């Protein structure tokens, strides 16, 4: 039994507080459970502010992770491309260039009715890219024909 006295040296008990401690523990447990539940339920509206140094550290860490993933993906892709026959590589390159040509032609078609200076400049850039891609396709096709012969 816990006994609290009125004054130093007096042995007269004021009351029994053993029940109070148990009730206090139960209340603390309920409070901690409620706190942990509320900590687990987050919303999309939560905003976190970090210092500039923390932001740079996070960016650096994320950047390194992304760079490592990209390097791993490139290594896998290079192994796969090394396993392909040269003819398959040329076919893939030619197909890729043809898709790019189609995209450029669509962009040029969108500029047909526009007579502004900006549209003229954009048209010239697109036509230069188109010419370059067509030259690359011609060179790859020639190389493909030499390999077949």
PDB file of C-alpha atoms in Angstrom:
ATOM      1  CA  UNK A   1       0.000   0.000   0.000  1.00  0.00           C
ATOM      2  CA  UNK A   2       1.303   3.445  -0.900  1.00  0.00           C
ATOM      3  CA  UNK A   3       0.985   5.879   1.921  1.00  0.00           C
ATOM      4  CA  UNK A   4       1.409   9.634   1.688  1.00  0.00           C
ATOM      5  CA  UNK A   5       1.867  11.540   4.899  1.00  0.00           C
ATOM      6  CA  UNK A   6       0.738  15.080   5.738  1.00  0.00           C
ATOM      7  CA  UNK A   7       4.027  16.344   7.006  1.00  0.00           C
ATOM      8  CA  UNK A   8       7.500  15.105   7.590  1.00  0.00           C
ATOM      9  CA  UNK A   9       7.538  12.737  10.487  1.00  0.00           C
ATOM     10  CA  UNK A  10       3.760  12.280  10.683  1.00  0.00           C
ATOM     11  CA  UNK A  11       2.694   8.702  10.122  1.00  0.00           C
ATOM     12  CA  UNK A  12      -0.958   9.326   9.429  1.00  0.00           C
ATOM     13  CA  UNK A  13      -1.968   8.044   5.971  1.00  0.00           C
ATOM     14  CA  UNK A  14      -3.858  10.356   3.650  1.00  0.00           C
ATOM     15  CA  UNK A  15      -5.058   7.728   1.189  1.00  0.00           C
ATOM     16  CA  UNK A  16      -4.355   4.762  -0.970  1.00  0.00           C
ATOM     17  CA  UNK A  17      -3.036   5.744  -4.427  1.00  0.00           C
ATOM     18  CA  UNK A  18      -2.356   2.294  -5.850  1.00  0.00           C
ATOM     19  CA  UNK A  19      -5.528   2.466  -7.956  1.00  0.00           C
ATOM     20  CA  UNK A  20      -4.490   5.873  -9.253  1.00  0.00           C
ATOM     21  CA  UNK A  21      -1.220   4.489 -10.653  1.00  0.00           C
ATOM     22  CA  UNK A  22      -3.042   1.703 -12.505  1.00  0.00           C
ATOM     23  CA  UNK A  23      -5.544   4.137 -13.959  1.00  0.00           C
ATOM     24  CA  UNK A  24      -2.707   6.426 -14.948  1.00  0.00           C
ATOM     25  CA  UNK A  25      -0.918   3.580 -16.751  1.00  0.00           C
ATOM     26  CA  UNK A  26      -4.096   2.647 -18.628  1.00  0.00           C
ATOM     27  CA  UNK A  27      -4.641   6.262 -19.675  1.00  0.00           C
ATOM     28  CA  UNK A  28      -1.004   6.546 -20.843  1.00  0.00           C
ATOM     29  CA  UNK A  29      -1.337   3.349 -22.889  1.00  0.00           C
ATOM     30  CA  UNK A  30      -4.530   4.590 -24.512  1.00  0.00           C
ATOM     31  CA  UNK A  31      -2.886   7.939 -25.249  1.00  0.00           C
ATOM     32  CA  UNK A  32       0.169   6.282 -26.806  1.00  0.00           C
ATOM     33  CA  UNK A  33      -2.064   4.041 -28.926  1.00  0.00           C
ATOM     34  CA  UNK A  34      -4.062   7.040 -30.121  1.00  0.00           C
ATOM     35  CA  UNK A  35      -0.838   8.899 -30.877  1.00  0.00           C
ATOM     36  CA  UNK A  36       0.593   5.995 -32.862  1.00  0.00           C
ATOM     37  CA  UNK A  37      -2.689   5.618 -34.775  1.00  0.00           C
ATOM     38  CA  UNK A  38      -2.763   9.302 -35.646  1.00  0.00           C
ATOM     39  CA  UNK A  39       0.887   9.156 -36.664  1.00  0.00           C
ATOM     40  CA  UNK A  40       0.099   6.339 -39.066  1.00  0.00           C
ATOM     41  CA  UNK A  41      -2.812   8.122 -40.719  1.00  0.00           C
ATOM     42  CA  UNK A  42      -1.259  10.784 -42.907  1.00  0.00           C
ATOM     43  CA  UNK A  43      -2.871  12.791 -45.642  1.00  0.00           C
ATOM     44  CA  UNK A  44      -1.672  13.982 -48.999  1.00  0.00           C
ATOM     45  CA  UNK A  45      -1.754  17.534 -47.691  1.00  0.00           C
ATOM     46  CA  UNK A  46       1.202  17.031 -45.364  1.00  0.00           C
ATOM     47  CA  UNK A  47       3.976  19.517 -46.045  1.00  0.00           C
ATOM     48  CA  UNK A  48       7.540  19.007 -44.909  1.00  0.00           C
ATOM     49  CA  UNK A  49      10.067  21.806 -44.862  1.00  0.00           C
ATOM     50  CA  UNK A  50      13.760  21.006 -44.950  1.00  0.00           C
ATOM     51  CA  UNK A  51      16.840  23.156 -44.952  1.00  0.00           C
ATOM     52  CA  UNK A  52      18.817  23.938 -48.087  1.00  0.00           C
ATOM     53  CA  UNK A  53      21.602  21.623 -46.914  1.00  0.00           C
ATOM     54  CA  UNK A  54      19.152  18.784 -46.343  1.00  0.00           C
ATOM     55  CA  UNK A  55      17.603  19.411 -49.754  1.00  0.00           C
ATOM     56  CA  UNK A  56      21.032  19.260 -51.411  1.00  0.00           C
ATOM     57  CA  UNK A  57      21.888  16.073 -49.538  1.00  0.00           C
ATOM     58  CA  UNK A  58      18.590  14.510 -50.583  1.00  0.00           C
ATOM     59  CA  UNK A  59      19.070  15.599 -54.191  1.00  0.00           C
ATOM     60  CA  UNK A  60      22.613  14.273 -54.179  1.00  0.00           C
ATOM     61  CA  UNK A  61      21.540  10.960 -52.697  1.00  0.00           C
ATOM     62  CA  UNK A  62      18.589  10.625 -55.083  1.00  0.00           C
ATOM     63  CA  UNK A  63      20.757  11.650 -58.005  1.00  0.00           C
ATOM     64  CA  UNK A  64      23.366   9.052 -57.174  1.00  0.00           C
ATOM     65  CA  UNK A  65      20.695   6.378 -56.873  1.00  0.00           C
ATOM     66  CA  UNK A  66      19.120   7.315 -60.183  1.00  0.00           C
ATOM     67  CA  UNK A  67      22.526   7.488 -61.846  1.00  0.00           C
ATOM     68  CA  UNK A  68      23.417   4.024 -60.561  1.00  0.00           C
ATOM     69  CA  UNK A  69      20.091   2.635 -61.804  1.00  0.00           C
ATOM     70  CA  UNK A  70      20.582   4.224 -65.206  1.00  0.00           C
ATOM     71  CA  UNK A  71      24.117   2.836 -65.451  1.00  0.00           C
ATOM     72  CA  UNK A  72      22.828  -0.650 -64.582  1.00  0.00           C
ATOM     73  CA  UNK A  73      20.060  -0.350 -67.184  1.00  0.00           C
ATOM     74  CA  UNK A  74      22.573   0.775 -69.801  1.00  0.00           C
ATOM     75  CA  UNK A  75      24.824  -2.177 -69.031  1.00  0.00           C
ATOM     76  CA  UNK A  76      21.918  -4.586 -69.438  1.00  0.00           C
ATOM     77  CA  UNK A  77      20.875  -2.884 -72.658  1.00  0.00           C
ATOM     78  CA  UNK A  78      24.423  -2.969 -74.033  1.00  0.00           C
ATOM     79  CA  UNK A  79      24.694  -6.696 -73.246  1.00  0.00           C
ATOM     80  CA  UNK A  80      21.403  -7.334 -75.003  1.00  0.00           C
ATOM     81  CA  UNK A  81      22.425  -5.290 -78.020  1.00  0.00           C
ATOM     82  CA  UNK A  82      25.776  -7.059 -78.189  1.00  0.00           C
ATOM     83  CA  UNK A  83      23.939 -10.364 -78.349  1.00  0.00           C
ATOM     84  CA  UNK A  84      21.827  -9.229 -81.315  1.00  0.00           C
ATOM     85  CA  UNK A  85      23.105  -9.892 -84.793  1.00  0.00           C
ATOM     86  CA  UNK A  86      24.450  -6.829 -86.629  1.00  0.00           C
ATOM     87  CA  UNK A  87      21.598  -7.117 -89.124  1.00  0.00           C
ATOM     88  CA  UNK A  88      19.068  -6.868 -86.294  1.00  0.00           C
ATOM     89  CA  UNK A  89      20.844  -3.796 -84.939  1.00  0.00           C
ATOM     90  CA  UNK A  90      20.664  -2.091 -88.317  1.00  0.00           C
ATOM     91  CA  UNK A  91      16.991  -2.977 -88.682  1.00  0.00           C
ATOM     92  CA  UNK A  92      16.258  -1.549 -85.243  1.00  0.00           C
ATOM     93  CA  UNK A  93      18.181   1.647 -85.983  1.00  0.00           C
ATOM     94  CA  UNK A  94      16.441   2.108 -89.315  1.00  0.00           C
ATOM     95  CA  UNK A  95      13.021   1.541 -87.723  1.00  0.00           C
ATOM     96  CA  UNK A  96      13.820   4.016 -84.969  1.00  0.00           C
ATOM     97  CA  UNK A  97      14.927   6.633 -87.494  1.00  0.00           C
ATOM     98  CA  UNK A  98      11.788   6.053 -89.557  1.00  0.00           C
ATOM     99  CA  UNK A  99       9.636   6.683 -86.485  1.00  0.00           C
ATOM    100  CA  UNK A 100      11.506   9.925 -85.850  1.00  0.00           C
ATOM    101  CA  UNK A 101      10.955  10.946 -89.477  1.00  0.00           C
ATOM    102  CA  UNK A 102       7.220  10.319 -89.113  1.00  0.00           C
ATOM    103  CA  UNK A 103       7.104  12.467 -85.960  1.00  0.00           C
ATOM    104  CA  UNK A 104       8.937  15.306 -87.706  1.00  0.00           C
ATOM    105  CA  UNK A 105       6.584  15.090 -90.673  1.00  0.00           C
ATOM    106  CA  UNK A 106       3.584  15.359 -88.329  1.00  0.00           C
ATOM    107  CA  UNK A 107       5.132  18.446 -86.749  1.00  0.00           C
ATOM    108  CA  UNK A 108       5.692  19.949 -90.194  1.00  0.00           C
ATOM    109  CA  UNK A 109       2.072  19.206 -91.134  1.00  0.00           C
ATOM    110  CA  UNK A 110       0.911  21.117 -88.053  1.00  0.00           C
ATOM    111  CA  UNK A 111       2.822  24.204 -89.272  1.00  0.00           C
ATOM    112  CA  UNK A 112       1.304  24.191 -92.771  1.00  0.00           C
ATOM    113  CA  UNK A 113      -1.178  27.043 -92.244  1.00  0.00           C
ATOM    114  CA  UNK A 114       1.060  29.158 -89.995  1.00  0.00           C
ATOM    115  CA  UNK A 115       2.911  31.950 -91.825  1.00  0.00           C
ATOM    116  CA  UNK A 116       4.543  33.595 -88.798  1.00  0.00           C
ATOM    117  CA  UNK A 117       8.290  34.096 -88.364  1.00  0.00           C
ATOM    118  CA  UNK A 118       8.394  31.614 -85.503  1.00  0.00           C
ATOM    119  CA  UNK A 119       6.706  28.987 -87.642  1.00  0.00           C
ATOM    120  CA  UNK A 120       9.204  29.619 -90.466  1.00  0.00           C
ATOM    121  CA  UNK A 121      12.121  29.166 -88.082  1.00  0.00           C
ATOM    122  CA  UNK A 122      10.550  26.015 -86.642  1.00  0.00           C
ATOM    123  CA  UNK A 123       9.951  24.692 -90.159  1.00  0.00           C
ATOM    124  CA  UNK A 124      13.624  25.232 -91.082  1.00  0.00           C
ATOM    125  CA  UNK A 125      14.793  23.409 -87.936  1.00  0.00           C
ATOM    126  CA  UNK A 126      12.440  20.514 -88.570  1.00  0.00           C
ATOM    127  CA  UNK A 127      13.467  20.275 -92.219  1.00  0.00           C
ATOM    128  CA  UNK A 128      17.147  20.205 -91.242  1.00  0.00           C
ATOM    129  CA  UNK A 129      16.476  17.419 -88.753  1.00  0.00           C
ATOM    130  CA  UNK A 130      14.437  15.570 -91.339  1.00  0.00           C
ATOM    131  CA  UNK A 131      17.255  15.824 -93.889  1.00  0.00           C
ATOM    132  CA  UNK A 132      19.762  14.524 -91.347  1.00  0.00           C
ATOM    133  CA  UNK A 133      17.561  11.561 -90.419  1.00  0.00           C
ATOM    134  CA  UNK A 134      16.950  10.663 -94.069  1.00  0.00           C
ATOM    135  CA  UNK A 135      20.703  10.736 -94.727  1.00  0.00           C
ATOM    136  CA  UNK A 136      21.268   8.414 -91.775  1.00  0.00           C
ATOM    137  CA  UNK A 137      18.590   6.024 -93.044  1.00  0.00           C
ATOM    138  CA  UNK A 138      20.214   5.988 -96.486  1.00  0.00           C
ATOM    139  CA  UNK A 139      23.648   5.235 -95.020  1.00  0.00           C
ATOM    140  CA  UNK A 140      22.303   2.445 -92.808  1.00  0.00           C
ATOM    141  CA  UNK A 141      20.343   0.937 -95.681  1.00  0.00           C
ATOM    142  CA  UNK A 142      23.482   0.965 -97.823  1.00  0.00           C
ATOM    143  CA  UNK A 143      25.426  -0.699 -95.009  1.00  0.00           C
ATOM    144  CA  UNK A 144      22.674  -3.300 -94.658  1.00  0.00           C
ATOM    145  CA  UNK A 145      22.803  -4.102 -98.370  1.00  0.00           C
ATOM    146  CA  UNK A 146      26.591  -4.570 -98.183  1.00  0.00           C
ATOM    147  CA  UNK A 147      26.191  -7.033 -95.314  1.00  0.00           C
ATOM    148  CA  UNK A 148      23.610  -9.033 -97.246  1.00  0.00           C
ATOM    149  CA  UNK A 149      25.841  -9.332-100.286  1.00  0.00           C
TER     150      UNK A 149
END
